[in-house]
Amino acid sequence: MPKKKVAKLNFTTFLSQLEADDEAVEQYQRALEKINISSTSFRQLSTDEQFGVVVSRFGFLEVCRVQRAIESSDVSSFFDANLFSESLGADSQLCQFLLAVRRPTLSASTSSSTCESPSSSSLQQPSLPSSCSLISSSFSPVDSFDFCLVPPYSTCISCEGNLGHNHVDGTKVKVITLNGCKIGRKSTLRCRHCSLIYRYDSYGNATLGFNLYKEQRQFVRASNTLYLERQLLELQCSLANHSWVSFVGFAESFNDAFGLSRQAGVTSKHISSAFCNGELENELRDLQRLDMFGLMKANSKSDRVKILEQVECIRRQQQYAHPKCHPNCAAKGCGRVFVADGIWKLSFPHCMHKCENKVSGIPVPSLPDVCTKSPVKGKAFCLEHCANAKELKIPTDLHAFLKHCDVKQPDPVSKGPSTSTGSQGSDKIADKLCLAPGASCNAQTIAKVEEVLSKLQPVPSTGESVVDAQGTKSFLSQHSASMSTMMKDCVEEVPSTCKKDVGARKRLQKWSRGHLFVVRAGGHIEFWQTLYKSESPSQVFLILVSWLSEYLKTVPVNSWSNVAVVYDNMCHLDNMKVARKPLPLDWPWSQMWLSLHKCVDRLHIRNHTDKLCKTKYHPSDHLAETDNTLSAEQTFVWLSRFKKILCAMPKVKHMFYLHRMVVRRNRYTAYCYNSGYNPVLPVVKSTNTT
């Protein structure tokens, strides 16, 4: 075969070709620069060609930065480009192009999306006028921001007027993401016509109150200058629910993973605040109350506490929904078997003043006469009762009050873990003066405190008596005519010989006794209420009857006999006078307690000493072998591990945190059944888990 001829290398030819290529590139760049992004010829180009023009004009890194900011801002394609460019510090033409690129994918959802106005009316988001001029922004930021936190709209959803910046410059914020700590800028807009203020996550004003947007935002507010990515907050909530990670633990873990100091990273207060804001938003969306009950006026801590209190009022009146029961869940007795039990490890301090239990002006006997409000920080009483104590010249400071009661030395029998009582430096006081949950004191010390408290006469309830806090007021109000008769019979005519500790332990500071949980046999938590002073049969009976009066409305009367209530202290509960005869209510509600199966769970029946318990309340005589009577104890093994987290919280946060953890636990339980496997439940040992 003839050999191929090898071309000779010519260096001069090679240089001339390079010069020709460079000249061609320069000509192409000059041609790109002449293309006006707002011109018709530009719009006729393909999307890839348009991106090529934009990248050549503004640079690849700048295009990526603005694109990331648009995606993270959750703004519509019709958002005003000039407002966005001023907030981000980018060219307005670049912003308008990248916003317009989103229009084919977002126009359908954006045009149909609505947002409730302060007057509860819904308006469609108007589109950007086609004649909108492209004016280059004169904003020149010092820093380059990867995130731009702006409201989702650039026109007022009330009057459709154009929005403007509420301040000349935006606020520099720290954004905590799954990829570490980033820097962004937050801008607040305002309608000059109707005076509505549009924040990143809400809109309104101090007069009308603030509303949440219909669309959930990507970031959650932790402070005015720090936001958490919602996915990161979801990770924190899941770790708390399954691994019992505290706010401190999560903050330290995040900073350690990314090598950040507390100043450069995130603190436990930031995580706590973000959890409260994020979960409160989730709760309000579940309740379909985007108006936040009209209580958010100034985005202050006190306003959020009011909203949390309103959420708690709704929670204690309702049960957790369980609409679709999986066959594997029903096989364990879900819907037929309800297990009740009290968990004593979770408690919070409350006011030491006494409070009358009255409904419609009628006293309610057999219930603890305590004020369930949270004490003022560092005080022995709530705000209202501090004023009553001062009138009698009784010190209200917690330490001074105990000294006034002649409690000087630490009690020799005090024991139990120490937790914060609500004021700085009070841990040592809690250790010495038996203020911590789990601590107990002798009778002489308790008598000194009770002697002083006896001078504070019980006052009428202002909405925080036991009947209010346990959600039984509505039931008692409906049956006020027979209420006194029913409550007076909440005693045992002949006390049972079976012994059961219901929590007679005394503490100097008033702490709740724990919570009563009712759990379906499949593991779904039906509801829970707080116990005070002790797990007394009168409290438990009233809570259960109040719940049954609502639940049995969904069950035919002839099927009531198929429902079973399992309780470890059923022998004392069912031995009360009120439980041994028809209730003083209209038929068929008079028969609802007598119609049920009532027994003790399989774990605790072995501890009952009275022979009658094992013949009358043995679970084998009332339930099938497949019915799970340990669902409450299994729940408590999971729940008791929140002790160090919940016992350090004041009441309102304690209740909200526990509520949201229960919501997530129920959601996880349903997810497991629907996925074909049983929920992960800790093993219950033969020990007292309460």
XYZ file of C-alpha atoms in Angstrom:
690
model
C 0.000 0.000 0.000
C 1.277 3.442 -0.797
C 2.238 5.487 2.214
C 0.091 8.452 3.193
C 1.702 11.807 2.791
C 2.157 13.696 6.028
C 1.316 17.382 5.812
C 4.189 19.649 6.581
C 3.925 21.863 9.642
C 3.767 25.537 8.812
C 3.953 27.763 11.906
C 3.028 30.913 9.953
C -0.147 29.286 8.639
C -1.016 28.116 12.152
C -0.731 31.675 13.551
C -2.837 33.105 10.765
C -5.575 30.545 11.498
C -5.523 31.486 15.208
C -5.843 35.163 14.355
C -8.758 34.401 12.055
C -10.482 32.383 14.820
C -9.952 35.164 17.374
C -11.351 37.721 14.965
C -14.399 35.501 14.360
C -14.981 35.197 18.130
C -14.703 38.959 18.588
C -17.127 39.581 15.748
C -19.575 37.136 17.353
C -19.237 38.852 20.736
C -19.793 42.294 19.168
C -22.866 40.921 17.426
C -24.196 39.592 20.732
C -23.651 42.921 22.455
C -25.720 44.664 19.816
C -28.694 42.399 20.513
C -31.197 44.116 22.770
C -32.696 41.680 25.260
C -36.033 43.434 25.027
C -36.038 43.481 21.227
C -38.191 41.367 18.941
C -35.157 39.739 17.351
C -34.045 38.459 20.776
C -37.433 36.914 21.492
C -37.288 35.107 18.147
C -34.167 33.212 19.233
C -34.402 29.778 20.821
C -34.092 29.476 24.603
C -30.550 28.119 24.345
C -29.539 30.990 22.065
C -31.130 33.478 24.463
C -29.168 32.028 27.363
C -26.009 32.320 25.274
C -26.675 36.033 24.723
C -27.408 36.590 28.423
C -24.321 34.695 29.602
C -22.100 36.621 27.189
C -23.604 39.893 28.397
C -23.584 39.355 32.199
C -21.211 36.456 32.788
C -21.908 32.854 33.704
C -21.433 33.273 37.468
C -23.799 36.241 37.658
C -26.491 34.411 35.694
C -26.179 31.425 38.034
C -26.373 33.678 41.094
C -29.546 35.421 39.942
C -31.096 32.131 38.840
C -30.469 30.597 42.294
C -31.949 33.655 43.965
C -35.102 33.483 41.841
C -35.581 29.797 42.555
C -35.087 30.270 46.286
C -37.360 33.310 46.432
C -40.500 31.487 45.263
C -41.633 34.500 43.258
C -43.891 34.265 40.237
C -42.789 35.006 36.697
C -44.857 38.211 36.880
C -42.880 39.638 39.780
C -41.610 43.147 39.027
C -38.056 42.799 37.710
C -36.995 46.216 38.954
C -38.039 45.465 42.523
C -36.252 42.142 42.420
C -33.080 43.591 40.917
C -32.953 46.306 43.580
C -33.347 43.720 46.330
C -30.707 41.395 44.909
C -28.354 43.986 43.479
C -28.494 42.642 39.917
C -29.239 44.068 36.461
C -32.961 44.521 35.856
C -32.764 43.183 32.273
C -31.133 39.987 33.526
C -33.785 39.612 36.243
C -36.621 40.155 33.789
C -35.256 37.572 31.378
C -34.773 34.886 34.052
C -38.198 35.636 35.528
C -39.776 35.360 32.083
C -38.117 31.994 31.486
C -40.132 30.651 34.439
C -43.422 31.757 32.838
C -44.111 28.657 30.689
C -43.868 26.359 33.730
C -45.439 28.627 36.319
C -48.114 30.498 34.432
C -50.757 27.819 34.980
C -50.256 27.583 38.725
C -49.648 31.295 39.133
C -52.730 32.433 37.259
C -54.942 30.181 39.361
C -53.232 30.859 42.675
C -55.013 33.093 45.112
C -54.110 34.637 48.403
C -56.623 35.632 51.024
C -56.821 39.336 51.673
C -57.508 40.903 55.080
C -61.179 41.019 54.128
C -61.073 37.237 53.380
C -61.602 37.848 49.656
C -59.450 36.112 47.050
C -58.074 37.801 43.956
C -56.019 36.429 41.096
C -52.467 37.646 40.796
C -52.383 40.230 37.978
C -49.850 39.775 35.187
C -46.964 42.086 34.426
C -47.890 44.687 31.790
C -46.297 44.020 28.417
C -45.251 47.667 28.188
C -43.140 47.457 31.363
C -39.984 49.457 30.721
C -36.553 48.017 31.408
C -34.744 50.561 33.516
C -31.274 49.587 34.684
C -30.982 49.464 38.468
C -28.759 51.996 40.155
C -28.433 49.770 43.237
C -24.800 48.837 43.831
C -24.413 46.401 46.712
C -21.141 45.846 48.483
C -21.726 42.100 48.873
C -22.922 39.491 46.402
C -26.058 37.780 47.733
C -27.039 34.288 46.681
C -30.510 34.494 48.239
C -33.140 37.163 47.869
C -35.983 36.914 50.371
C -38.839 38.979 48.956
C -42.640 38.627 49.075
C -44.134 36.420 46.342
C -46.024 39.353 44.765
C -45.055 42.768 43.451
C -48.646 44.032 43.207
C -51.080 44.452 46.073
C -53.593 41.605 46.322
C -56.143 43.999 47.783
C -56.095 47.006 45.451
C -53.829 45.641 42.655
C -51.565 48.642 43.017
C -47.822 48.399 42.471
C -45.724 47.720 45.552
C -42.626 49.629 46.518
C -39.787 49.055 48.946
C -40.732 49.744 52.544
C -37.123 50.798 53.188
C -34.470 52.183 50.875
C -32.075 49.279 51.448
C -32.848 45.655 52.184
C -31.685 43.814 55.280
C -28.673 41.555 55.127
C -29.656 38.127 56.478
C -27.995 34.820 57.203
C -29.623 31.817 55.534
C -29.020 28.379 57.061
C -29.398 25.636 54.459
C -28.657 21.932 54.108
C -25.405 22.985 52.447
C -24.261 25.282 55.231
C -24.551 28.977 55.995
C -25.224 31.448 53.164
C -25.732 35.186 52.911
C -28.826 36.810 51.466
C -30.845 39.990 51.429
C -34.401 40.430 52.681
C -36.711 43.154 51.389
C -40.104 44.267 52.664
C -42.604 45.818 50.241
C -45.469 48.184 50.902
C -48.596 49.320 49.151
C -48.760 53.112 49.382
C -52.484 53.109 48.629
C -53.915 50.689 51.230
C -50.913 50.678 53.622
C -50.485 46.908 53.569
C -46.990 45.683 54.395
C -45.699 42.628 52.536
C -43.085 40.688 54.456
C -41.343 37.564 53.224
C -43.788 35.192 54.924
C -46.880 37.298 55.688
C -48.745 40.469 54.780
C -51.006 42.925 56.578
C -50.599 45.773 59.031
C -50.927 46.525 62.730
C -54.605 47.465 62.372
C -55.903 44.532 60.317
C -53.380 41.994 61.536
C -51.082 39.847 59.412
C -52.028 36.877 57.236
C -49.965 34.015 55.900
C -49.603 33.681 52.148
C -51.492 30.846 50.555
C -48.204 29.521 49.191
C -45.757 28.189 51.763
C -42.365 29.880 51.560
C -39.053 28.091 51.254
C -37.433 29.630 54.337
C -38.599 29.921 57.946
C -37.895 32.921 60.105
C -35.676 32.346 63.153
C -34.935 36.028 63.807
C -34.997 39.296 61.895
C -31.595 38.504 60.421
C -31.570 34.699 60.246
C -33.714 32.234 58.288
C -33.690 28.441 58.069
C -34.347 26.455 54.935
C -37.617 24.578 55.405
C -36.044 21.254 54.472
C -33.454 21.751 57.202
C -36.196 22.510 59.730
C -38.043 19.394 58.595
C -34.874 17.408 59.283
C -34.674 18.921 62.777
C -38.304 18.021 63.516
C -37.790 14.454 62.299
C -34.646 14.050 64.397
C -36.509 15.373 67.430
C -39.421 12.994 66.831
C -37.394 9.844 66.193
C -34.048 10.515 67.897
C -35.067 12.979 70.660
C -32.536 15.604 69.554
C -32.904 18.855 71.492
C -32.531 22.361 70.070
C -29.088 22.612 71.667
C -28.016 19.258 70.270
C -29.108 20.084 66.737
C -27.460 23.533 66.762
C -24.157 22.160 68.040
C -24.255 19.262 65.567
C -24.890 21.581 62.617
C -22.085 23.967 63.591
C -19.686 21.084 64.167
C -20.507 19.473 60.813
C -19.753 22.673 58.884
C -16.952 23.935 61.124
C -18.849 27.032 62.255
C -18.681 28.933 65.501
C -21.875 29.924 67.294
C -21.452 33.477 66.022
C -20.992 32.355 62.429
C -23.455 29.475 62.591
C -26.699 28.901 64.447
C -27.665 28.819 68.138
C -30.234 26.813 70.078
C -32.407 29.934 70.341
C -32.474 30.189 66.561
C -33.524 26.548 66.226
C -36.166 26.946 68.932
C -37.585 30.069 67.308
C -37.584 28.509 63.839
C -39.340 25.404 65.197
C -42.033 27.520 66.823
C -42.567 29.640 63.705
C -42.416 26.747 61.247
C -44.613 24.323 63.182
C -47.049 27.100 64.090
C -47.410 27.856 60.392
C -48.001 24.156 59.675
C -50.626 24.045 62.408
C -52.413 27.141 61.121
C -52.479 25.706 57.618
C -53.928 22.457 58.974
C -56.603 24.504 60.758
C -57.101 26.654 57.629
C -56.517 29.796 59.668
C -54.155 31.799 57.488
C -55.406 34.909 59.273
C -53.668 33.667 62.469
C -56.933 34.288 64.361
C -56.392 38.026 63.795
C -53.929 38.026 66.715
C -50.689 38.794 64.870
C -50.426 42.573 65.009
C -46.747 43.373 65.371
C -44.943 40.062 64.771
C -43.938 40.113 68.433
C -43.304 37.328 70.923
C -46.445 38.189 72.892
C -48.586 37.907 69.751
C -47.209 34.457 69.024
C -47.901 33.346 72.588
C -51.536 34.405 72.122
C -51.748 32.327 68.939
C -50.194 29.326 70.707
C -52.776 29.660 73.469
C -55.555 29.713 70.875
C -54.137 26.594 69.232
C -54.097 24.875 72.629
C -57.751 25.797 73.211
C -58.634 24.085 69.924
C -56.419 21.042 70.596
C -57.944 20.114 73.934
C -61.440 20.171 72.415
C -60.630 17.839 69.531
C -59.247 14.374 68.815
C -56.491 13.536 66.365
C -58.085 12.424 63.119
C -57.598 8.838 61.926
C -59.672 8.780 58.716
C -58.233 5.734 56.929
C -57.379 2.792 59.152
C -55.098 0.261 57.466
C -56.163 -3.414 57.730
C -52.975 -4.212 59.678
C -53.820 -1.418 62.102
C -57.421 -2.601 62.482
C -56.203 -6.155 63.117
C -54.631 -4.956 66.366
C -57.993 -3.645 67.592
C -57.899 -0.069 66.302
C -61.360 1.485 66.499
C -62.513 -1.047 69.117
C -59.819 -0.965 71.806
C -58.649 2.274 73.415
C -55.863 2.164 75.993
C -55.724 4.953 78.579
C -52.783 5.645 80.854
C -51.008 8.531 82.549
C -47.398 9.477 81.913
C -45.877 11.277 84.901
C -42.472 12.159 83.484
C -43.681 15.127 81.436
C -44.703 18.094 83.560
C -44.497 21.873 83.800
C -44.746 24.417 86.649
C -48.010 26.254 87.186
C -49.283 28.976 89.509
C -49.352 28.066 93.239
C -52.608 29.951 93.848
C -55.885 28.098 94.299
C -58.645 28.505 91.739
C -62.308 27.558 91.913
C -63.727 25.092 89.412
C -67.065 26.449 88.264
C -69.188 25.881 85.176
C -72.177 28.163 84.584
C -71.681 29.415 88.140
C -72.017 25.897 89.607
C -69.035 24.515 91.598
C -67.454 21.347 90.255
C -66.293 19.158 93.163
C -63.794 16.281 93.110
C -61.336 18.153 90.866
C -58.044 19.824 91.887
C -58.578 23.481 92.852
C -55.422 24.776 91.177
C -54.654 27.637 88.837
C -53.220 26.131 85.676
C -51.641 29.313 84.321
C -47.873 29.558 83.998
C -46.127 31.481 86.777
C -44.369 34.702 85.902
C -40.669 34.106 85.306
C -39.026 33.692 88.701
C -42.329 34.076 90.554
C -44.557 31.696 92.497
C -47.792 32.918 90.906
C -49.216 33.955 87.578
C -49.530 37.638 86.738
C -53.106 37.934 87.984
C -52.477 36.147 91.266
C -49.243 38.025 91.934
C -51.439 41.079 92.419
C -53.639 39.166 94.900
C -50.591 38.049 96.886
C -49.173 41.558 97.061
C -52.420 42.816 98.577
C -51.873 40.376 101.466
C -48.191 41.360 101.678
C -47.051 37.899 100.630
C -43.817 37.845 98.583
C -44.286 36.712 95.017
C -40.661 35.967 94.157
C -40.285 32.197 94.290
C -37.249 32.133 96.578
C -38.602 34.908 98.794
C -41.992 33.186 99.013
C -40.422 29.958 100.246
C -38.433 31.902 102.823
C -41.675 33.569 103.893
C -43.054 30.059 104.420
C -40.069 29.374 106.736
C -38.528 26.884 104.302
C -34.841 27.449 104.981
C -33.026 24.142 104.690
C -33.024 21.626 101.886
C -35.299 18.712 102.641
C -33.442 15.502 103.586
C -35.797 13.337 101.511
C -35.648 15.468 98.380
C -34.624 13.650 95.262
C -35.032 13.699 91.556
C -33.418 15.458 88.606
C -33.095 19.201 88.503
C -34.478 21.231 85.646
C -34.862 24.924 85.057
C -37.783 26.466 86.924
C -38.044 29.379 84.575
C -35.475 31.910 85.829
C -31.713 32.192 85.463
C -29.754 30.788 88.358
C -32.754 28.917 89.719
C -31.306 25.423 89.153
C -29.514 25.530 92.504
C -32.693 26.720 94.189
C -34.580 23.847 92.596
C -32.065 21.354 93.950
C -32.128 22.764 97.485
C -35.817 23.504 97.843
C -37.375 20.529 96.032
C -38.754 22.536 93.128
C -37.713 20.145 90.384
C -40.102 17.658 88.759
C -39.712 14.360 90.564
C -38.596 15.940 93.863
C -40.625 15.312 97.026
C -40.753 16.898 100.476
C -41.842 15.794 103.920
C -45.219 16.610 105.450
C -43.885 19.279 107.812
C -42.377 21.327 104.996
C -45.488 20.983 102.861
C -47.664 22.065 105.785
C -45.715 25.331 106.108
C -46.330 26.181 102.457
C -49.986 25.140 102.551
C -50.559 27.286 105.633
C -49.489 30.389 103.731
C -51.380 29.366 100.606
C -54.539 28.916 102.670
C -54.537 32.678 103.254
C -55.005 33.102 99.512
C -58.676 32.328 99.126
C -59.710 30.581 95.899
C -60.848 33.060 93.273
C -63.282 32.571 90.379
C -61.718 31.119 87.261
C -60.646 33.468 84.494
C -60.466 30.672 81.931
C -57.595 28.602 83.319
C -59.203 26.278 85.875
C -58.817 22.510 85.612
C -62.103 22.089 83.704
C -60.852 24.565 81.103
C -57.326 23.141 80.886
C -58.600 19.567 80.485
C -61.161 20.429 77.809
C -64.151 19.170 79.841
C -65.938 22.489 80.231
C -68.008 22.066 77.079
C -69.276 18.643 78.218
C -70.109 19.935 81.702
C -71.866 22.994 80.279
C -74.130 20.793 78.130
C -75.102 18.782 81.214
C -74.930 21.483 83.875
C -78.213 20.339 85.463
C -76.765 16.942 86.409
C -73.144 18.041 86.789
C -73.090 18.347 90.594
C -74.731 14.943 91.070
C -72.294 13.242 88.739
C -69.188 14.838 90.275
C -70.242 14.170 93.867
C -70.471 10.484 92.998
C -66.859 10.406 91.812
C -65.863 8.600 95.033
C -65.627 4.939 96.005
C -68.376 3.826 98.360
C -66.247 0.894 99.491
C -62.580 1.539 98.590
C -60.933 -1.253 96.671
C -58.186 -3.153 98.442
C -56.052 -3.039 95.289
C -53.209 -0.523 95.691
C -52.278 1.822 92.887
C -49.990 4.852 93.171
C -51.798 7.755 91.532
C -49.205 10.384 92.347
C -49.503 11.646 95.897
C -45.954 12.995 95.857
C -45.756 16.547 97.174
C -43.526 19.316 95.848
C -43.020 22.851 97.049
C -43.599 24.443 93.687
C -46.752 23.374 91.887
C -46.031 21.104 88.937
C -48.543 19.296 86.790
C -48.783 15.567 87.462
C -48.299 14.615 83.823
C -50.655 13.795 80.970
C -53.399 11.246 80.406
C -53.115 9.632 76.971
C -55.698 7.576 75.133
C -54.082 5.467 72.393
C -55.779 3.215 69.873
C -54.635 -0.384 69.856
C -52.917 0.162 66.508
C -50.696 2.911 67.935
C -52.593 6.023 66.794
C -52.761 8.586 69.617
C -56.425 9.523 70.007
C -56.060 12.467 72.406
C -54.336 13.579 75.611
C -55.101 15.907 78.509
C -53.065 17.262 81.418
C -53.388 15.870 84.937
C -53.032 18.034 88.034
C -51.999 17.076 91.586
C -52.516 13.347 90.971
C -53.883 10.809 88.537
C -57.116 10.737 90.519
C -60.026 8.566 89.303
C -62.318 11.630 89.257
C -60.085 13.473 86.754
C -59.628 10.397 84.582
C -63.331 9.534 84.600
C -64.447 13.020 83.621
C -61.862 13.205 80.822
C -62.844 9.788 79.454
C -66.598 10.438 79.636
C -66.128 13.812 77.920
C -64.200 12.091 75.120
C -66.681 9.206 74.842
C -69.584 11.625 74.458
C -67.970 12.819 71.220
C -66.459 9.587 69.917
C -69.601 7.464 70.373
C -71.525 9.861 68.137
C -69.775 8.088 65.240
C -70.671 4.597 66.546
C -74.199 3.080 66.370
C -75.746 2.595 69.806
C -76.113 -1.142 69.268
C -72.332 -1.322 68.652
C -71.253 0.440 71.837
C -70.804 -2.934 73.488
C -67.980 -3.690 71.019
C -65.872 -0.778 72.305
C -63.351 -1.486 75.069
C -61.514 0.959 77.348
C -58.303 -0.402 78.866
C -56.833 1.347 81.916
C -54.277 0.107 84.434
C -56.306 1.541 87.357
C -59.694 0.395 86.068
C -60.550 -1.314 89.372
C -60.593 2.056 91.199
C -62.087 3.954 88.269
C -65.007 1.578 87.742
C -65.574 1.235 91.505
C -66.751 4.839 91.899
C -70.431 5.416 92.558
C -70.900 7.312 89.307
C -69.539 4.372 87.283
C -71.718 1.693 88.880
C -75.034 3.131 87.739
C -76.445 4.935 84.699
C -75.060 8.435 84.277
C -77.454 11.288 85.065
C -77.741 12.085 81.345
C -80.365 11.605 78.661
C -80.618 8.206 76.971
C -78.561 6.723 75.366
C -75.701 8.702 76.927
C -76.748 7.531 80.371
C -75.673 4.018 79.328
C -72.432 4.819 77.550
C -70.102 3.845 80.421
C -72.066 0.734 81.382
C -72.162 -0.455 77.743
C -68.391 -0.597 77.323
C -65.927 -3.376 77.944
C -63.620 -2.269 80.771
C -60.422 -4.070 81.684
C -56.772 -3.763 82.748
C -53.959 -4.126 80.212
C -51.958 -7.335 80.036
C -48.794 -5.742 81.424
C -50.292 -4.362 84.655
C -52.862 -7.041 85.491
C -50.128 -9.136 87.137
C -49.489 -6.328 89.654
C -53.078 -6.116 90.926
C -53.436 -7.607 94.393
C -57.230 -7.841 94.623
C -58.637 -11.122 93.288
C -61.667 -9.248 91.929
C -59.399 -7.393 89.494
C -58.287 -10.628 87.848
C -61.823 -12.003 87.614
C -63.694 -8.866 86.566
C -61.091 -6.820 84.662
C -58.796 -9.434 83.145
C -58.161 -8.560 79.458
C -58.616 -12.196 78.348
C -62.282 -12.006 79.337
C -62.966 -8.870 77.285
C -60.551 -8.770 74.339
C -59.245 -10.955 71.555
C -55.714 -12.315 71.780
C -54.626 -10.152 68.831
C -55.807 -6.917 70.494
C -52.815 -4.815 71.511
C -53.271 -3.560 75.092
C -49.695 -2.253 75.315
C -50.112 0.593 72.830
C -50.061 3.232 75.597
C -46.944 1.787 77.236
C -45.250 1.520 73.845
C -46.126 5.153 73.189
C -44.744 6.138 76.594
C -41.381 4.501 75.933
C -41.125 6.820 72.928
C -42.691 9.793 74.694
C -40.805 9.640 77.991
C -37.533 10.379 76.198
C -38.743 13.953 75.661
C -38.495 14.543 79.419
C -35.372 16.703 79.397
C -36.740 18.753 76.510
C -40.313 19.287 77.703
C -39.757 19.727 81.444
C -37.513 22.729 80.738
C -40.278 24.544 78.824
C -43.022 26.821 80.156
C -46.572 25.580 79.773
C -47.548 27.164 76.462
C -44.429 25.910 74.652
C -44.594 22.565 76.455
C -48.125 21.940 75.211
C -47.437 23.088 71.656
C -44.217 21.079 71.305
C -45.906 17.940 72.610
C -48.892 18.488 70.327
C -46.757 18.797 67.203
C -44.693 15.735 68.151
C -47.940 13.755 68.518
C -49.114 14.986 65.100
C -45.856 13.822 63.558
C -45.954 10.506 65.405
C -49.469 9.778 64.136
C -48.420 10.726 60.621
C -45.436 8.389 60.845
C -47.610 5.552 62.186
C -50.033 5.872 59.270
C -47.135 6.079 56.802
C -45.642 2.842 58.137
C -48.899 0.906 57.835
C -49.513 2.227 54.322
C -45.970 1.234 53.358
C -46.549 -2.363 54.400
C -44.717 -2.608 57.705
C -45.420 -1.963 61.367
C -44.313 1.285 63.017
C -41.031 1.126 64.889
C -42.013 0.893 68.561
C -39.589 0.417 71.465
C -39.812 -2.808 73.435
C -41.813 -2.488 76.648
C -40.108 -4.196 79.567
C -41.893 -5.308 82.730
C -41.144 -2.071 84.516
C -43.137 0.991 85.372
C -42.702 3.379 82.440
C -44.800 6.150 83.971
